[in-house]
């Protein structure tokens, strides 16, 4: 039985004050929820997020990390630094990283390897563009993004987030049927490459998840929760998403 997981991706939003206020509103929500909850603020807000959520059960993670362990890489943050700070999670290969920062699947795989050594739990994002979907290549694209991670079998705690690029921040959500179809495909891919561990790996859906659509999405067999962008910045909206999981 996989416990539902709801992860907030704040992207590049928020001041220290707004971050603290949002987290404080989430504390009682997460305490009462049956789903596991995590937040991924911008790097600079990680220390305060860890402080506000201490002992609350809310996990904290980075939105990205370097593929390198240390060195002359100005502006980068190593996975071990996130772990050292007290983070539990890190998002890898978000479509905005792939699109705006030219992250290839091979680079995402290198980041995944660097995370494995640290004890952080990776949330690896995969998903196709609208053009790829319209060309009938959605499954092929997602399989390619997963294949590069398969040098060794994934761990049971690893998380995959299916985020169709055309649904991120657009208000356009994959229908529950479309999402389940891809989640089922990902589960089958994981079964073929990771054996029984596939049943334990959580596969999140991301792409304009909000209070109004969360319950139906999360009700699908292979959707184990959500990676939530815009709606995670509004405490009431995000609370409703958590409660739907
Ligand atoms: C995301 O950033 O991972 C995301 C899914 O964004 P949104 O919920 O705003 O579409």
mmCIF file of C-alpha atoms and ligand atoms in Angstrom:
data_model
loop_
_atom_site.group_PDB
_atom_site.id
_atom_site.type_symbol
_atom_site.label_atom_id
_atom_site.label_comp_id
_atom_site.label_asym_id
_atom_site.label_seq_id
_atom_site.Cartn_x
_atom_site.Cartn_y
_atom_site.Cartn_z
ATOM 1 C CA UNK A 1 0.000 0.000 0.000
ATOM 2 C CA UNK A 2 1.545 3.292 -1.079
ATOM 3 C CA UNK A 3 0.964 6.302 1.164
ATOM 4 C CA UNK A 4 -0.210 9.344 -0.814
ATOM 5 C CA UNK A 5 2.312 12.138 -1.143
ATOM 6 C CA UNK A 6 1.634 15.785 -1.929
ATOM 7 C CA UNK A 7 4.632 17.982 -2.745
ATOM 8 C CA UNK A 8 4.567 21.762 -3.099
ATOM 9 C CA UNK A 9 6.852 23.291 -5.711
ATOM 10 C CA UNK A 10 6.992 26.983 -4.887
ATOM 11 C CA UNK A 11 9.235 27.684 -7.878
ATOM 12 C CA UNK A 12 10.803 31.192 -7.597
ATOM 13 C CA UNK A 13 8.079 32.720 -5.447
ATOM 14 C CA UNK A 14 7.793 34.216 -2.004
ATOM 15 C CA UNK A 15 9.525 36.403 0.555
ATOM 16 C CA UNK A 16 10.762 35.115 3.890
ATOM 17 C CA UNK A 17 7.645 36.552 5.542
ATOM 18 C CA UNK A 18 5.208 35.012 3.066
ATOM 19 C CA UNK A 19 7.012 31.664 3.275
ATOM 20 C CA UNK A 20 6.717 31.589 7.064
ATOM 21 C CA UNK A 21 3.036 32.578 6.954
ATOM 22 C CA UNK A 22 2.200 29.907 4.379
ATOM 23 C CA UNK A 23 4.051 27.198 6.279
ATOM 24 C CA UNK A 24 2.382 28.109 9.546
ATOM 25 C CA UNK A 25 -1.017 27.691 7.915
ATOM 26 C CA UNK A 26 0.016 24.283 6.605
ATOM 27 C CA UNK A 27 1.189 22.873 9.936
ATOM 28 C CA UNK A 28 -2.251 21.847 11.273
ATOM 29 C CA UNK A 29 -3.381 20.691 7.842
ATOM 30 C CA UNK A 30 -0.426 18.354 7.436
ATOM 31 C CA UNK A 31 -0.741 17.110 11.025
ATOM 32 C CA UNK A 32 -4.307 15.992 10.386
ATOM 33 C CA UNK A 33 -3.737 14.626 6.865
ATOM 34 C CA UNK A 34 -3.391 11.002 5.916
ATOM 35 C CA UNK A 35 -1.121 12.004 3.033
ATOM 36 C CA UNK A 36 2.565 12.720 3.467
ATOM 37 C CA UNK A 37 3.339 16.387 2.739
ATOM 38 C CA UNK A 38 6.525 18.074 1.556
ATOM 39 C CA UNK A 39 7.409 21.592 0.449
ATOM 40 C CA UNK A 40 10.139 22.654 -1.953
ATOM 41 C CA UNK A 41 10.834 26.377 -1.509
ATOM 42 C CA UNK A 42 13.581 28.347 -3.285
ATOM 43 C CA UNK A 43 17.030 27.491 -1.870
ATOM 44 C CA UNK A 44 17.302 30.679 0.187
ATOM 45 C CA UNK A 45 14.115 29.853 2.114
ATOM 46 C CA UNK A 46 15.153 26.290 2.995
ATOM 47 C CA UNK A 47 16.593 27.123 6.451
ATOM 48 C CA UNK A 48 13.453 28.946 7.561
ATOM 49 C CA UNK A 49 11.244 26.220 6.083
ATOM 50 C CA UNK A 50 13.182 23.604 8.040
ATOM 51 C CA UNK A 51 12.859 25.701 11.174
ATOM 52 C CA UNK A 52 9.102 26.324 10.866
ATOM 53 C CA UNK A 53 8.319 22.706 9.967
ATOM 54 C CA UNK A 54 10.643 21.091 12.527
ATOM 55 C CA UNK A 55 8.983 18.005 14.084
ATOM 56 C CA UNK A 56 5.786 18.680 12.110
ATOM 57 C CA UNK A 57 6.071 15.772 9.703
ATOM 58 C CA UNK A 58 6.216 18.154 6.735
ATOM 59 C CA UNK A 59 9.236 17.294 4.624
ATOM 60 C CA UNK A 60 11.394 19.955 3.015
ATOM 61 C CA UNK A 61 13.276 19.719 -0.253
ATOM 62 C CA UNK A 62 15.186 21.557 -2.924
ATOM 63 C CA UNK A 63 13.859 22.219 -6.405
ATOM 64 C CA UNK A 64 17.106 21.168 -8.055
ATOM 65 C CA UNK A 65 20.712 20.266 -7.256
ATOM 66 C CA UNK A 66 24.047 19.956 -8.978
ATOM 67 C CA UNK A 67 25.287 16.724 -10.509
ATOM 68 C CA UNK A 68 28.681 17.480 -8.922
ATOM 69 C CA UNK A 69 29.661 16.683 -5.354
ATOM 70 C CA UNK A 70 31.654 19.893 -4.845
ATOM 71 C CA UNK A 71 34.002 22.175 -6.733
ATOM 72 C CA UNK A 72 34.234 25.339 -8.772
ATOM 73 C CA UNK A 73 30.628 25.486 -9.941
ATOM 74 C CA UNK A 74 29.520 29.018 -9.094
ATOM 75 C CA UNK A 75 25.864 29.309 -8.209
ATOM 76 C CA UNK A 76 25.296 25.565 -7.828
ATOM 77 C CA UNK A 77 24.135 23.625 -4.769
ATOM 78 C CA UNK A 78 25.253 20.035 -4.159
ATOM 79 C CA UNK A 79 22.833 17.306 -3.100
ATOM 80 C CA UNK A 80 25.019 16.676 -0.042
ATOM 81 C CA UNK A 81 24.543 20.342 0.997
ATOM 82 C CA UNK A 82 20.757 19.904 0.928
ATOM 83 C CA UNK A 83 21.077 16.742 2.997
ATOM 84 C CA UNK A 84 23.483 18.441 5.397
ATOM 85 C CA UNK A 85 20.983 21.267 5.909
ATOM 86 C CA UNK A 86 18.319 18.733 6.909
ATOM 87 C CA UNK A 87 16.341 18.424 3.689
ATOM 88 C CA UNK A 88 14.684 15.117 2.837
ATOM 89 C CA UNK A 89 13.728 15.676 -0.791
ATOM 90 C CA UNK A 90 14.931 17.104 -4.058
ATOM 91 C CA UNK A 91 13.070 17.646 -7.321
ATOM 92 C CA UNK A 92 15.077 16.646 -10.400
ATOM 93 C CA UNK A 93 14.431 17.268 -14.084
ATOM 94 C CA UNK A 94 11.484 19.607 -13.704
ATOM 95 C CA UNK A 95 10.314 20.617 -17.174
ATOM 96 C CA UNK A 96 11.237 24.255 -16.456
ATOM 97 C CA UNK A 97 14.807 23.102 -15.794
ATOM 98 C CA UNK A 98 14.773 21.039 -18.973
ATOM 99 C CA UNK A 99 13.272 23.920 -20.997
ATOM 100 C CA UNK A 100 14.996 27.037 -19.628
ATOM 101 C CA UNK A 101 18.266 25.571 -18.369
ATOM 102 C CA UNK A 102 18.836 23.003 -21.121
ATOM 103 C CA UNK A 103 18.867 20.044 -18.748
ATOM 104 C CA UNK A 104 19.045 16.860 -20.782
ATOM 105 C CA UNK A 105 17.825 13.500 -19.548
ATOM 106 C CA UNK A 106 21.479 12.444 -19.239
ATOM 107 C CA UNK A 107 22.160 15.405 -16.941
ATOM 108 C CA UNK A 108 19.082 14.532 -14.888
ATOM 109 C CA UNK A 109 20.444 10.994 -14.592
ATOM 110 C CA UNK A 110 23.802 12.352 -13.382
ATOM 111 C CA UNK A 111 21.983 14.449 -10.763
ATOM 112 C CA UNK A 112 19.992 11.371 -9.771
ATOM 113 C CA UNK A 113 23.266 9.465 -9.200
ATOM 114 C CA UNK A 114 24.661 12.271 -7.051
ATOM 115 C CA UNK A 115 21.478 12.312 -4.963
ATOM 116 C CA UNK A 116 21.545 8.559 -4.347
ATOM 117 C CA UNK A 117 24.722 8.861 -2.302
ATOM 118 C CA UNK A 118 23.199 11.406 0.098
ATOM 119 C CA UNK A 119 20.051 9.885 1.571
ATOM 120 C CA UNK A 120 17.846 12.538 -0.038
ATOM 121 C CA UNK A 121 14.777 11.214 -1.798
ATOM 122 C CA UNK A 122 14.639 12.244 -5.452
ATOM 123 C CA UNK A 123 11.426 13.274 -7.170
ATOM 124 C CA UNK A 124 12.261 12.804 -10.833
ATOM 125 C CA UNK A 125 9.990 14.655 -13.256
ATOM 126 C CA UNK A 126 9.110 13.255 -16.644
ATOM 127 C CA UNK A 127 6.587 14.367 -19.223
ATOM 128 C CA UNK A 128 5.973 15.161 -22.854
ATOM 129 C CA UNK A 129 5.301 18.443 -24.653
ATOM 130 C CA UNK A 130 2.015 19.104 -26.439
ATOM 131 C CA UNK A 131 3.710 18.605 -29.793
ATOM 132 C CA UNK A 132 5.098 15.241 -28.724
ATOM 133 C CA UNK A 133 1.648 14.177 -27.497
ATOM 134 C CA UNK A 134 0.010 15.271 -30.722
ATOM 135 C CA UNK A 135 2.587 13.275 -32.667
ATOM 136 C CA UNK A 136 1.659 10.182 -30.647
ATOM 137 C CA UNK A 137 5.081 10.114 -28.984
ATOM 138 C CA UNK A 138 4.116 10.742 -25.349
ATOM 139 C CA UNK A 139 4.939 7.251 -24.085
ATOM 140 C CA UNK A 140 8.130 7.042 -26.121
ATOM 141 C CA UNK A 141 9.342 10.359 -24.665
ATOM 142 C CA UNK A 142 8.535 9.389 -21.088
ATOM 143 C CA UNK A 143 10.128 5.954 -21.530
ATOM 144 C CA UNK A 144 13.307 7.667 -22.791
ATOM 145 C CA UNK A 145 13.372 10.001 -19.790
ATOM 146 C CA UNK A 146 13.028 7.005 -17.468
ATOM 147 C CA UNK A 147 15.435 4.727 -19.329
ATOM 148 C CA UNK A 148 18.480 6.889 -18.508
ATOM 149 C CA UNK A 149 17.820 6.322 -14.789
ATOM 150 C CA UNK A 150 17.913 2.556 -15.131
ATOM 151 C CA UNK A 151 21.651 1.898 -14.772
ATOM 152 C CA UNK A 152 20.655 0.287 -11.516
ATOM 153 C CA UNK A 153 17.116 -0.402 -10.240
ATOM 154 C CA UNK A 154 15.347 2.501 -8.545
ATOM 155 C CA UNK A 155 14.870 2.445 -4.769
ATOM 156 C CA UNK A 156 11.414 1.873 -3.339
ATOM 157 C CA UNK A 157 11.459 5.363 -1.806
ATOM 158 C CA UNK A 158 12.231 7.108 -5.114
ATOM 159 C CA UNK A 159 9.403 9.177 -6.544
ATOM 160 C CA UNK A 160 8.521 9.766 -10.182
ATOM 161 C CA UNK A 161 6.378 12.793 -11.079
ATOM 162 C CA UNK A 162 4.519 12.649 -14.377
ATOM 163 C CA UNK A 163 4.110 16.251 -15.447
ATOM 164 C CA UNK A 164 2.860 16.738 -18.988
ATOM 165 C CA UNK A 165 4.568 19.965 -20.051
ATOM 166 C CA UNK A 166 1.381 21.256 -21.665
ATOM 167 C CA UNK A 167 -0.401 21.116 -18.294
ATOM 168 C CA UNK A 168 2.183 22.925 -16.149
ATOM 169 C CA UNK A 169 1.124 26.395 -15.121
ATOM 170 C CA UNK A 170 -1.341 26.538 -18.003
ATOM 171 C CA UNK A 171 -4.555 25.778 -16.155
ATOM 172 C CA UNK A 172 -4.955 22.846 -18.557
ATOM 173 C CA UNK A 173 -5.013 19.550 -16.669
ATOM 174 C CA UNK A 174 -4.661 16.067 -18.097
ATOM 175 C CA UNK A 175 -8.003 14.328 -17.676
ATOM 176 C CA UNK A 176 -7.952 11.650 -14.976
ATOM 177 C CA UNK A 177 -8.130 9.064 -17.767
ATOM 178 C CA UNK A 178 -5.196 10.569 -19.685
ATOM 179 C CA UNK A 179 -3.148 10.822 -16.493
ATOM 180 C CA UNK A 180 -3.933 7.251 -15.381
ATOM 181 C CA UNK A 181 -3.056 5.930 -18.819
ATOM 182 C CA UNK A 182 0.444 7.399 -18.538
ATOM 183 C CA UNK A 183 0.817 6.462 -14.867
ATOM 184 C CA UNK A 184 -0.143 2.881 -15.741
ATOM 185 C CA UNK A 185 2.451 2.946 -18.523
ATOM 186 C CA UNK A 186 5.116 4.240 -16.099
ATOM 187 C CA UNK A 187 4.211 1.573 -13.514
ATOM 188 C CA UNK A 188 4.550 -1.123 -16.162
ATOM 189 C CA UNK A 189 7.907 0.319 -17.277
ATOM 190 C CA UNK A 190 9.078 0.227 -13.643
ATOM 191 C CA UNK A 191 7.850 -3.372 -13.240
ATOM 192 C CA UNK A 192 9.925 -4.400 -16.240
ATOM 193 C CA UNK A 193 13.065 -2.622 -14.990
ATOM 194 C CA UNK A 194 12.820 -2.711 -11.202
ATOM 195 C CA UNK A 195 10.674 -5.795 -10.506
ATOM 196 C CA UNK A 196 8.527 -5.790 -7.409
ATOM 197 C CA UNK A 197 9.931 -2.463 -6.225
ATOM 198 C CA UNK A 198 7.678 -0.900 -8.865
ATOM 199 C CA UNK A 199 4.670 -1.494 -6.623
ATOM 200 C CA UNK A 200 6.213 0.708 -3.913
ATOM 201 C CA UNK A 201 7.495 3.583 -6.031
ATOM 202 C CA UNK A 202 5.145 6.536 -5.833
ATOM 203 C CA UNK A 203 4.143 8.169 -9.088
ATOM 204 C CA UNK A 204 2.842 11.708 -8.632
ATOM 205 C CA UNK A 205 0.801 13.676 -11.122
ATOM 206 C CA UNK A 206 1.665 17.329 -11.715
ATOM 207 C CA UNK A 207 0.101 19.901 -13.983
ATOM 208 C CA UNK A 208 -2.422 22.481 -12.789
ATOM 209 C CA UNK A 209 -3.558 20.344 -9.848
ATOM 210 C CA UNK A 210 -5.963 22.306 -7.668
ATOM 211 C CA UNK A 211 -8.747 21.756 -5.178
ATOM 212 C CA UNK A 212 -11.332 21.307 -7.929
ATOM 213 C CA UNK A 213 -9.576 18.437 -9.736
ATOM 214 C CA UNK A 214 -7.367 16.805 -7.107
ATOM 215 C CA UNK A 215 -9.777 14.184 -5.755
ATOM 216 C CA UNK A 216 -10.595 12.755 -9.158
ATOM 217 C CA UNK A 217 -6.945 12.648 -10.216
ATOM 218 C CA UNK A 218 -5.778 11.130 -6.945
ATOM 219 C CA UNK A 219 -8.558 8.546 -7.134
ATOM 220 C CA UNK A 220 -6.863 6.865 -10.110
ATOM 221 C CA UNK A 221 -5.178 3.540 -9.438
ATOM 222 C CA UNK A 222 -1.605 4.546 -10.254
ATOM 223 C CA UNK A 223 -1.702 8.185 -9.155
ATOM 224 C CA UNK A 224 -0.137 8.344 -5.705
ATOM 225 C CA UNK A 225 -0.483 12.055 -5.091
ATOM 226 C CA UNK A 226 0.622 15.278 -6.694
ATOM 227 C CA UNK A 227 3.444 17.695 -7.374
ATOM 228 C CA UNK A 228 1.709 21.033 -7.108
ATOM 229 C CA UNK A 229 2.978 24.374 -8.366
ATOM 230 C CA UNK A 230 0.663 27.381 -8.482
ATOM 231 C CA UNK A 231 -1.977 25.997 -6.131
ATOM 232 C CA UNK A 232 0.629 25.284 -3.452
ATOM 233 C CA UNK A 233 1.167 29.018 -2.920
ATOM 234 C CA UNK A 234 -2.351 29.469 -1.568
ATOM 235 C CA UNK A 235 -2.764 27.855 1.857
ATOM 236 C CA UNK A 236 -6.495 27.115 1.540
ATOM 237 C CA UNK A 237 -6.166 25.742 -1.977
ATOM 238 C CA UNK A 238 -3.166 23.590 -1.079
ATOM 239 C CA UNK A 239 -4.880 22.375 2.096
ATOM 240 C CA UNK A 240 -7.789 21.169 -0.038
ATOM 241 C CA UNK A 241 -5.386 19.353 -2.353
ATOM 242 C CA UNK A 242 -3.700 17.689 0.647
ATOM 243 C CA UNK A 243 -7.059 16.629 2.014
ATOM 244 C CA UNK A 244 -8.039 15.156 -1.350
ATOM 245 C CA UNK A 245 -5.026 12.838 -1.286
HETATM 246 C C1 LIG B 1 4.966 22.210 -11.124
HETATM 247 O O1 LIG B 1 5.596 23.257 -11.045
HETATM 248 O O2 LIG B 1 5.533 21.150 -10.890
HETATM 249 C C2 LIG B 1 3.553 22.269 -11.490
HETATM 250 C C3 LIG B 1 2.930 21.148 -11.666
HETATM 251 O O3 LIG B 1 3.006 23.529 -11.627
HETATM 252 P P1 LIG B 1 1.441 23.861 -11.699
HETATM 253 O O4 LIG B 1 0.756 23.073 -10.607
HETATM 254 O O5 LIG B 1 1.357 25.338 -11.478
HETATM 255 O O6 LIG B 1 0.959 23.443 -13.065
#
